CSV table of C-alpha atoms in Angstrom, one decimal:
chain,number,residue,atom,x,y,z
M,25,UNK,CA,23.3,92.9,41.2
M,26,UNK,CA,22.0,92.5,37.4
M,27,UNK,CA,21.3,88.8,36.6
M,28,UNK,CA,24.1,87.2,34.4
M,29,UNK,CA,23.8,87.0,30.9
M,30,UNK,CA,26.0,84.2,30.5
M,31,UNK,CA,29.3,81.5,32.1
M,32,UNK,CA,31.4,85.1,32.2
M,33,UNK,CA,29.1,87.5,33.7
M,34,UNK,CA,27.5,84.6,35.8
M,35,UNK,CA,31.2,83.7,37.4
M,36,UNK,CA,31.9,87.3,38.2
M,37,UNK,CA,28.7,87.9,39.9
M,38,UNK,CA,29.0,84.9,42.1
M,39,UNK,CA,32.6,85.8,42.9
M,40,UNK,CA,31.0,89.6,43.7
M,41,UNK,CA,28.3,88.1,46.1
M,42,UNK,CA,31.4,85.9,48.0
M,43,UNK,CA,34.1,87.4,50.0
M,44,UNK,CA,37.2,88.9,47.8
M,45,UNK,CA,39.5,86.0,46.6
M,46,UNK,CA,36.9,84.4,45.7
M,47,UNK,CA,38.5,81.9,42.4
M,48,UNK,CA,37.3,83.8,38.9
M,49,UNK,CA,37.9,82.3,35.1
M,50,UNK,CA,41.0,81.8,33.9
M,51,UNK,CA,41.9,84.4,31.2
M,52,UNK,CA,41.4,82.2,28.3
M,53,UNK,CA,37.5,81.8,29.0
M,54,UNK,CA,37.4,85.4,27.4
M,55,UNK,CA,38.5,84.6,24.2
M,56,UNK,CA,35.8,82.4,24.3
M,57,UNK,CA,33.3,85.2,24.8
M,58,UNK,CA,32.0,87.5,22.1
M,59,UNK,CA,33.4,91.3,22.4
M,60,UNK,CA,30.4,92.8,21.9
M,61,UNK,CA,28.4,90.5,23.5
M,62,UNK,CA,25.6,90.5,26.8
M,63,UNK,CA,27.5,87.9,28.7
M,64,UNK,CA,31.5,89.7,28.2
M,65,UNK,CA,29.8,93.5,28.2
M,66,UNK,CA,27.8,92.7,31.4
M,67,UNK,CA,30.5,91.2,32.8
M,68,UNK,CA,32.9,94.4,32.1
M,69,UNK,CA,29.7,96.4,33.4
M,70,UNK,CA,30.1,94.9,37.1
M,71,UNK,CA,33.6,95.3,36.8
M,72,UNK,CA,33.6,98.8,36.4
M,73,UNK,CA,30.6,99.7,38.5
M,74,UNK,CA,33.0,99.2,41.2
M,75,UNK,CA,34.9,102.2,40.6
M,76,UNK,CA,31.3,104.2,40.3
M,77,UNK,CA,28.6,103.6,43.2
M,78,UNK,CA,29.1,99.7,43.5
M,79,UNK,CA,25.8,97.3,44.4
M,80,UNK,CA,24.5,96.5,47.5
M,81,UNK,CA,26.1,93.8,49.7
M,82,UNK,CA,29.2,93.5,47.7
M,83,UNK,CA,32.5,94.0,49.7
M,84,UNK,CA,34.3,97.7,48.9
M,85,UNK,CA,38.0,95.5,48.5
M,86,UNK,CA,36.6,94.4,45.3
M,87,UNK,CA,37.5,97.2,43.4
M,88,UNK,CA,41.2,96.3,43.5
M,89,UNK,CA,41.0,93.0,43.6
M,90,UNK,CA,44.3,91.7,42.0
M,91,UNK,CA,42.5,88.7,40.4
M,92,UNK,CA,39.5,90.3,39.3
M,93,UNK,CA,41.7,93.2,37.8
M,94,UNK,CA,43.5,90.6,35.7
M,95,UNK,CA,40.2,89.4,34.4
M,96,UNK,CA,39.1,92.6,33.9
M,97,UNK,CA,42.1,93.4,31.7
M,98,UNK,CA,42.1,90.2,29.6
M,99,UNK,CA,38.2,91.5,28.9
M,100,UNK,CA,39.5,94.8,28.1
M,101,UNK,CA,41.9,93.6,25.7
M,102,UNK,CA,39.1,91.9,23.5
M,103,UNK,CA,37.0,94.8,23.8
M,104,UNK,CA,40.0,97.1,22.7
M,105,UNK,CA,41.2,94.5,20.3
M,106,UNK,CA,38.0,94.0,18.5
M,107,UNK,CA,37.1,97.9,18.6
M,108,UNK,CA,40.5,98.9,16.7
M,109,UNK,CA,39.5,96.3,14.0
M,110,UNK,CA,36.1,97.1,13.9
M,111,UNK,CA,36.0,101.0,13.5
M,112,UNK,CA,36.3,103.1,11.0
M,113,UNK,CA,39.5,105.5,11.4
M,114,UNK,CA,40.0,108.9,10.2
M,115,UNK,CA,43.9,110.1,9.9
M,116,UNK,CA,43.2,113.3,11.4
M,117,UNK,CA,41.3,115.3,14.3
M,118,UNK,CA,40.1,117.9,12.3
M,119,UNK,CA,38.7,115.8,9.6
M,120,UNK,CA,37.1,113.6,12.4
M,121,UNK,CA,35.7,116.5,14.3
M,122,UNK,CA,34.5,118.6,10.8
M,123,UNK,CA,32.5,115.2,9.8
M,124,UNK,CA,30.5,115.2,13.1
M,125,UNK,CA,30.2,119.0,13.2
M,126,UNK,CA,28.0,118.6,9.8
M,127,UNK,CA,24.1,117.8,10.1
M,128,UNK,CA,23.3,115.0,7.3
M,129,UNK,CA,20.3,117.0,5.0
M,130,UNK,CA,18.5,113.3,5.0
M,131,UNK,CA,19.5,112.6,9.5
M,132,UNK,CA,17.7,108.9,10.0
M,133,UNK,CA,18.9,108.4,13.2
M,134,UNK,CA,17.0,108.1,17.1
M,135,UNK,CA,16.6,111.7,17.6
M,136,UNK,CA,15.2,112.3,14.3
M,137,UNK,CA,12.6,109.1,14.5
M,138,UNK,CA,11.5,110.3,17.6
M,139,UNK,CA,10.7,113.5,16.6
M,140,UNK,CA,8.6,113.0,13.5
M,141,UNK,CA,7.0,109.6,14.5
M,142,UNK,CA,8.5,108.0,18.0
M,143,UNK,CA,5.7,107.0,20.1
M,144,UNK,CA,5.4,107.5,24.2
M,145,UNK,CA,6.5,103.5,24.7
M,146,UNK,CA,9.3,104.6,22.6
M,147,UNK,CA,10.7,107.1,24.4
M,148,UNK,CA,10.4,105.5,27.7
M,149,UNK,CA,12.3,103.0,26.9
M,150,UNK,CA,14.9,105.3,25.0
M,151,UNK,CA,15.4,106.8,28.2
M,152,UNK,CA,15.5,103.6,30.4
M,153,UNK,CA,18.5,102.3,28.2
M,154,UNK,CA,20.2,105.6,27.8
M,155,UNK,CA,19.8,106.0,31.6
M,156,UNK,CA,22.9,103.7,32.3
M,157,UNK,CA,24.8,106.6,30.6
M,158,UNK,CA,22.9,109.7,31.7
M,159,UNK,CA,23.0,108.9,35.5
M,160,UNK,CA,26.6,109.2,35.5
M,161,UNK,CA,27.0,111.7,32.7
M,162,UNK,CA,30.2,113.5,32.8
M,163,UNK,CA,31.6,111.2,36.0
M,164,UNK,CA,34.3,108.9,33.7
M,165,UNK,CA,35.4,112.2,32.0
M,166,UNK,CA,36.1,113.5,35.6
M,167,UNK,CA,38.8,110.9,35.3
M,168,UNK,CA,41.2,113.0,32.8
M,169,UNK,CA,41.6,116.1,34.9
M,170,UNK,CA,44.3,115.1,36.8
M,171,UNK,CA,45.8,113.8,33.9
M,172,UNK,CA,45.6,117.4,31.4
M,173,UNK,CA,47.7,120.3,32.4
M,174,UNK,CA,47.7,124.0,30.9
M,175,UNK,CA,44.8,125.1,29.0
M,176,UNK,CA,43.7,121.7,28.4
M,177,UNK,CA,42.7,121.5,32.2
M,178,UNK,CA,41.4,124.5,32.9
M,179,UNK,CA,38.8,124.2,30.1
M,180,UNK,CA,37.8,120.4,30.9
M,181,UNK,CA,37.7,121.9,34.2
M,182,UNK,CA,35.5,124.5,33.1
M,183,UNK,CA,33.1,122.1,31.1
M,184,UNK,CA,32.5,119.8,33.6
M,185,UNK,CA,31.7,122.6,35.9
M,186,UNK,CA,28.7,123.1,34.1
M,187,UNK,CA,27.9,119.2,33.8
M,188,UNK,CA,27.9,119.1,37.7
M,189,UNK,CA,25.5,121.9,37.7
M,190,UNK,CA,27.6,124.7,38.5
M,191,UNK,CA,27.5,123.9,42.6
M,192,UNK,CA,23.5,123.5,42.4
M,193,UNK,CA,22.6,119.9,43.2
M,194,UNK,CA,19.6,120.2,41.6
M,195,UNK,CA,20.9,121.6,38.0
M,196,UNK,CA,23.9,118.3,38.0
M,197,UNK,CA,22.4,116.6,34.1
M,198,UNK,CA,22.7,113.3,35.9
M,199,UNK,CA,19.4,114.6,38.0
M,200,UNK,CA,18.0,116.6,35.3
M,201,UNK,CA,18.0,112.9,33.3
M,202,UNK,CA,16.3,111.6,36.3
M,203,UNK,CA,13.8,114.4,36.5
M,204,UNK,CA,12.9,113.3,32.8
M,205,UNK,CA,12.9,109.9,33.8
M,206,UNK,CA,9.9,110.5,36.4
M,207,UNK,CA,8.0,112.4,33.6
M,208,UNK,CA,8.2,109.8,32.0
M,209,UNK,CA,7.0,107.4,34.7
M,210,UNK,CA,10.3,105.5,34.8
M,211,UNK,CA,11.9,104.3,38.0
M,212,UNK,CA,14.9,107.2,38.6
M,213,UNK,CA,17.2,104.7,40.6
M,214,UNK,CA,20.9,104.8,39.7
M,215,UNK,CA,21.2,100.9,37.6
M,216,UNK,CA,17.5,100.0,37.8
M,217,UNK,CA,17.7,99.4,34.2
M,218,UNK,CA,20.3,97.4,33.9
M,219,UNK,CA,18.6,93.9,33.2
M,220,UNK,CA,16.6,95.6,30.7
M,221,UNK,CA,19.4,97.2,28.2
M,222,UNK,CA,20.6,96.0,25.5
M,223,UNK,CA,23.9,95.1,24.7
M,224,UNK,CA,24.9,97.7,22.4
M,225,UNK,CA,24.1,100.4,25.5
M,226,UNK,CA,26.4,98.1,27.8
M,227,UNK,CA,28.6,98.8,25.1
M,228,UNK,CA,27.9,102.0,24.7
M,229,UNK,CA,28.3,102.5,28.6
M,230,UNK,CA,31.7,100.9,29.1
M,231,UNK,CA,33.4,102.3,26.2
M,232,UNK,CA,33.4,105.5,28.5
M,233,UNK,CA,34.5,103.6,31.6
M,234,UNK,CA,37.2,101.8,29.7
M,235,UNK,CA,38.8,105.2,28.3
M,236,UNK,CA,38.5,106.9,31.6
M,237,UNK,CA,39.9,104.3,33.7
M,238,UNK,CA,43.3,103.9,31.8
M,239,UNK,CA,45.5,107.1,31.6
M,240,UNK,CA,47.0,105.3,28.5
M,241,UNK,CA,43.7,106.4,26.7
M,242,UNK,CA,43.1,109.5,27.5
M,243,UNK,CA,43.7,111.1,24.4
M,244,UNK,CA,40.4,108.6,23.4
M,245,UNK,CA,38.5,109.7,26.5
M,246,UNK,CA,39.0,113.2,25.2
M,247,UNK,CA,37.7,112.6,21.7
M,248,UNK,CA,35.0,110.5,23.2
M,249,UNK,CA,33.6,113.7,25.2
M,250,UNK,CA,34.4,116.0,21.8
M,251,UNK,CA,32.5,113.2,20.4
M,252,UNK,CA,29.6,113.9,22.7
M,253,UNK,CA,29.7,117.4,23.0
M,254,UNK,CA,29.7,118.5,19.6
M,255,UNK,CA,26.8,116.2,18.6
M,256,UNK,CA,24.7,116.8,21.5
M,257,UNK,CA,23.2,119.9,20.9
M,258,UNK,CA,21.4,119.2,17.4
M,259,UNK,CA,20.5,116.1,18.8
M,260,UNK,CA,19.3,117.5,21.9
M,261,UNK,CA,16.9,119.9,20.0
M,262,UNK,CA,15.0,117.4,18.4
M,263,UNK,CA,14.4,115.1,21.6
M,264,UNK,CA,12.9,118.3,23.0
M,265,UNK,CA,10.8,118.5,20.1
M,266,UNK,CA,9.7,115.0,20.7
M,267,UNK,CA,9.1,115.7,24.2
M,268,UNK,CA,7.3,118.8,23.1
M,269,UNK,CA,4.9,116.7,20.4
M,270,UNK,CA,4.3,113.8,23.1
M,271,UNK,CA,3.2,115.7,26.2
M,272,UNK,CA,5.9,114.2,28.2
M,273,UNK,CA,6.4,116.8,30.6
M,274,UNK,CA,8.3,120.1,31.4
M,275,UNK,CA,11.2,117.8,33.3
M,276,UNK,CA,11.6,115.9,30.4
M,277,UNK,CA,11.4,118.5,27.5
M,278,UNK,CA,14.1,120.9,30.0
M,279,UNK,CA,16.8,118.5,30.1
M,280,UNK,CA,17.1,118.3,25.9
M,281,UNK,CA,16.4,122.5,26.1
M,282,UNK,CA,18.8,122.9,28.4
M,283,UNK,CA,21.4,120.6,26.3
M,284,UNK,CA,20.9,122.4,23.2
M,285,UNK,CA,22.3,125.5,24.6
M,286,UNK,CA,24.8,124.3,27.0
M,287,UNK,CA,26.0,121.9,24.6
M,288,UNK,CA,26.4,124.9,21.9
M,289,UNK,CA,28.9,126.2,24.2
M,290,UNK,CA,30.9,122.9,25.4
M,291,UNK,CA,31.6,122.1,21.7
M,292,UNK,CA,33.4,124.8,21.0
M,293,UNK,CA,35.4,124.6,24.6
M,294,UNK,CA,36.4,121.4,24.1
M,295,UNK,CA,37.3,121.4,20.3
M,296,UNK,CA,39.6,125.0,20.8
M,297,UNK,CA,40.9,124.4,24.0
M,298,UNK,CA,40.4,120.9,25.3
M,299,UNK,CA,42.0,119.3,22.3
M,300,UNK,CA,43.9,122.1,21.2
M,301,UNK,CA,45.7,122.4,24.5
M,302,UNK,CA,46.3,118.5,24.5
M,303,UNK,CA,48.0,118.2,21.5
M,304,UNK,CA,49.4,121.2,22.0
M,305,UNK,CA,51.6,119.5,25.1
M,306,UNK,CA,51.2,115.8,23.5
M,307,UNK,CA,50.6,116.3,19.6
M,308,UNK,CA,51.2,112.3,19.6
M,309,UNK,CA,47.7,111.7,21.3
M,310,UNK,CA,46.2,112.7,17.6
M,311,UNK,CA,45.9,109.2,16.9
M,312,UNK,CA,43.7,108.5,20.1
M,313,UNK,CA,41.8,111.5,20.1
M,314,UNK,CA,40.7,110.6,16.9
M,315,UNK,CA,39.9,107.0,17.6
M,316,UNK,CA,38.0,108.1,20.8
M,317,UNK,CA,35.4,110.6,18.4
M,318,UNK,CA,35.4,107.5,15.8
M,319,UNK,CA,34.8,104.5,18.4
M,320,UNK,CA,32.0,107.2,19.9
M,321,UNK,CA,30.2,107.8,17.3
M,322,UNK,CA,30.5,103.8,15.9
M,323,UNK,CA,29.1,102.4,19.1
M,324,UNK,CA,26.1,105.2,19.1
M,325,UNK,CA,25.2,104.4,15.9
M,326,UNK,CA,25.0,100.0,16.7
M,327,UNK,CA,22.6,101.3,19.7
M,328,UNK,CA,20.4,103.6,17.0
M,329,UNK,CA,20.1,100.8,14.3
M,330,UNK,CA,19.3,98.7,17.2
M,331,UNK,CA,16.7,100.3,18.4
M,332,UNK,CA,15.3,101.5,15.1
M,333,UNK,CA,15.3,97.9,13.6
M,334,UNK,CA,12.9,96.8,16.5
M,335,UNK,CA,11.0,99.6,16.6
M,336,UNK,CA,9.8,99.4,12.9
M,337,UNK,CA,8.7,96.3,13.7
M,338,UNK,CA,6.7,97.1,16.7
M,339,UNK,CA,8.6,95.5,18.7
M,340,UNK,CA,9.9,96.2,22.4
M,341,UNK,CA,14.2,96.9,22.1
M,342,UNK,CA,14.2,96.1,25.9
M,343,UNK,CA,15.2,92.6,27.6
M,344,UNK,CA,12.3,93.0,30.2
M,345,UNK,CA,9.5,95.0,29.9
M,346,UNK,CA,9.3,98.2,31.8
């Protein structure tokens, strides 16, 4: 169990240690909170761990606990709130998805710091705070399928085949993350990193979980995985460059390798057939598919300034040292 971060997160990880019934805030302590926050993203973090692998010593009837899933959805609806207010929206899917299909000439972002002048320290602790994404990479999106039909299915279906390694355990990209992570000398358990993120990869992190949770949003779990897809592969190629440059090992420079090929591939699945087939059957999901590539793409770009700001400086982005 992560350690609190503040009255919200500290009251749901008490009630979590206790038996379930255990008496939670009342809903109006949320407003209180700030959206974007540690102490209301942590708090939404243990909430939906309990629908992934759960923590030790916490009782399984948690997960559909009626009092903690009212909590849950009064912190949900200030996430969501502040997250339609916040990002910017595009009117269409095609002119979201043509935006993020074009490399900027001047790219400042993560990828491209680490490649010309990251540092080793730097990208272990890229990795420890993008592991609380990339040790259950692809899992929320599993969440859709039984919610697509037609040729929408079959090619989700078809792309998270290859997420999950294609039926070999040992090619799934949550365990070629965790490959990388012991090249790079990291601790490869599921949540070890946790205490350590920041709270724009919480953020980062439950804006998958929210969408995949709620059929409501599927349309935005859709654009969030279009959203991921389509810019993972020139991404990908210039993390294995900076693997490459920085000696960090043949585990570490395979799983961006293998990314920029696969990745090549999903992209153009998801954006012809995913999406295509969705609004094909439900052309009234534009709007969410849309928001789902735009709210993607806002919350990875917080986490890059974040980490860039502190890294000019010198300075550690983690809340405990590694």
């Amino acid at each position: 169990m992560p350690e609190h971060r503040g009255d919200l997160s500290s009251a749901v990880a008490t009630a979590l240690r206790s038996r379930p019934g255990t008496p939670l805030p009342p809903a109006d302590a949320v407003g209180r909170a700030e959206p974007y926050g540690d102490d209301l993203q942590l708090a939404l973090y243990l909430c939906y761990e309990l629908h992934y692998r759960g923590f030790a010593g916490v009782d399984p009837d948690w997960e559909w606990d009626p009092e903690l899933l009212r909590l849950r959805g009064a912190m949900e609806q200030r996430f969501l709130t502040a997250l339609r207010a916040d990002v910017p929206r595009r009117e269409r899917v095609t002119e979201a998805l043509e935006e993020i299909l074009v490399e900027p000439v001047d790219g400042a972002g993560t990828s491209h710091y680490l490649k010309d002048e990251g540092e080793v320290w730097q990208l272990r602790e890229y990795a420890a705070q993008r592991s609380l994404y990339h040790l259950k990479e692809a899992d929320p999106h599993a969440w859709v399928i039984p919610r697509l039909w037609g040729r929408a299915k079959a090619a989700m279906v078809a792309v998270e085949y290859d997420e999950f390694g294609a039926g070999r355990a040992e090619r799934v990209h949550a365990q070629l993350f965790a490959d990388l992570m012991a090249d790079l000398g990291l601790d490869t358990s599921y949540g070890h990193y946790v205490d350590a993120a920041a709270s724009e990869m919480l953020t980062l992190a439950n804006l998958m979980s929210l969408f995949g949770l709620h059929r409501a949003l599927r349309g935005a779990l859709v654009g969030h995985f279009a959203a991921v897809e389509v810019t993972s592969s020139p991404g990908s190629r210039r993390m294995a460059a900076a693997m490459r440059r920085l000696e960090a090992g043949p585990a570490a420079v395979h799983f961006y390798a293998e990314h920029v090929e696969a990745d090549a591939v999903h992209e153009q699945v998801v954006r012809r057939e995913v999406i295509a087939g969705l609004l094909e059957e439900e052309p009234w999901l534009e709007a969410d598919v849309t928001f789902g590539i735009d709210a993607t793409e806002w919350a990875d770009a917080r986490l890059g300034d974040r980490l860039l700001r502190s890294w000019r400086k010198g300075e550690s982005t983690l809340r405990k040292p590694l």
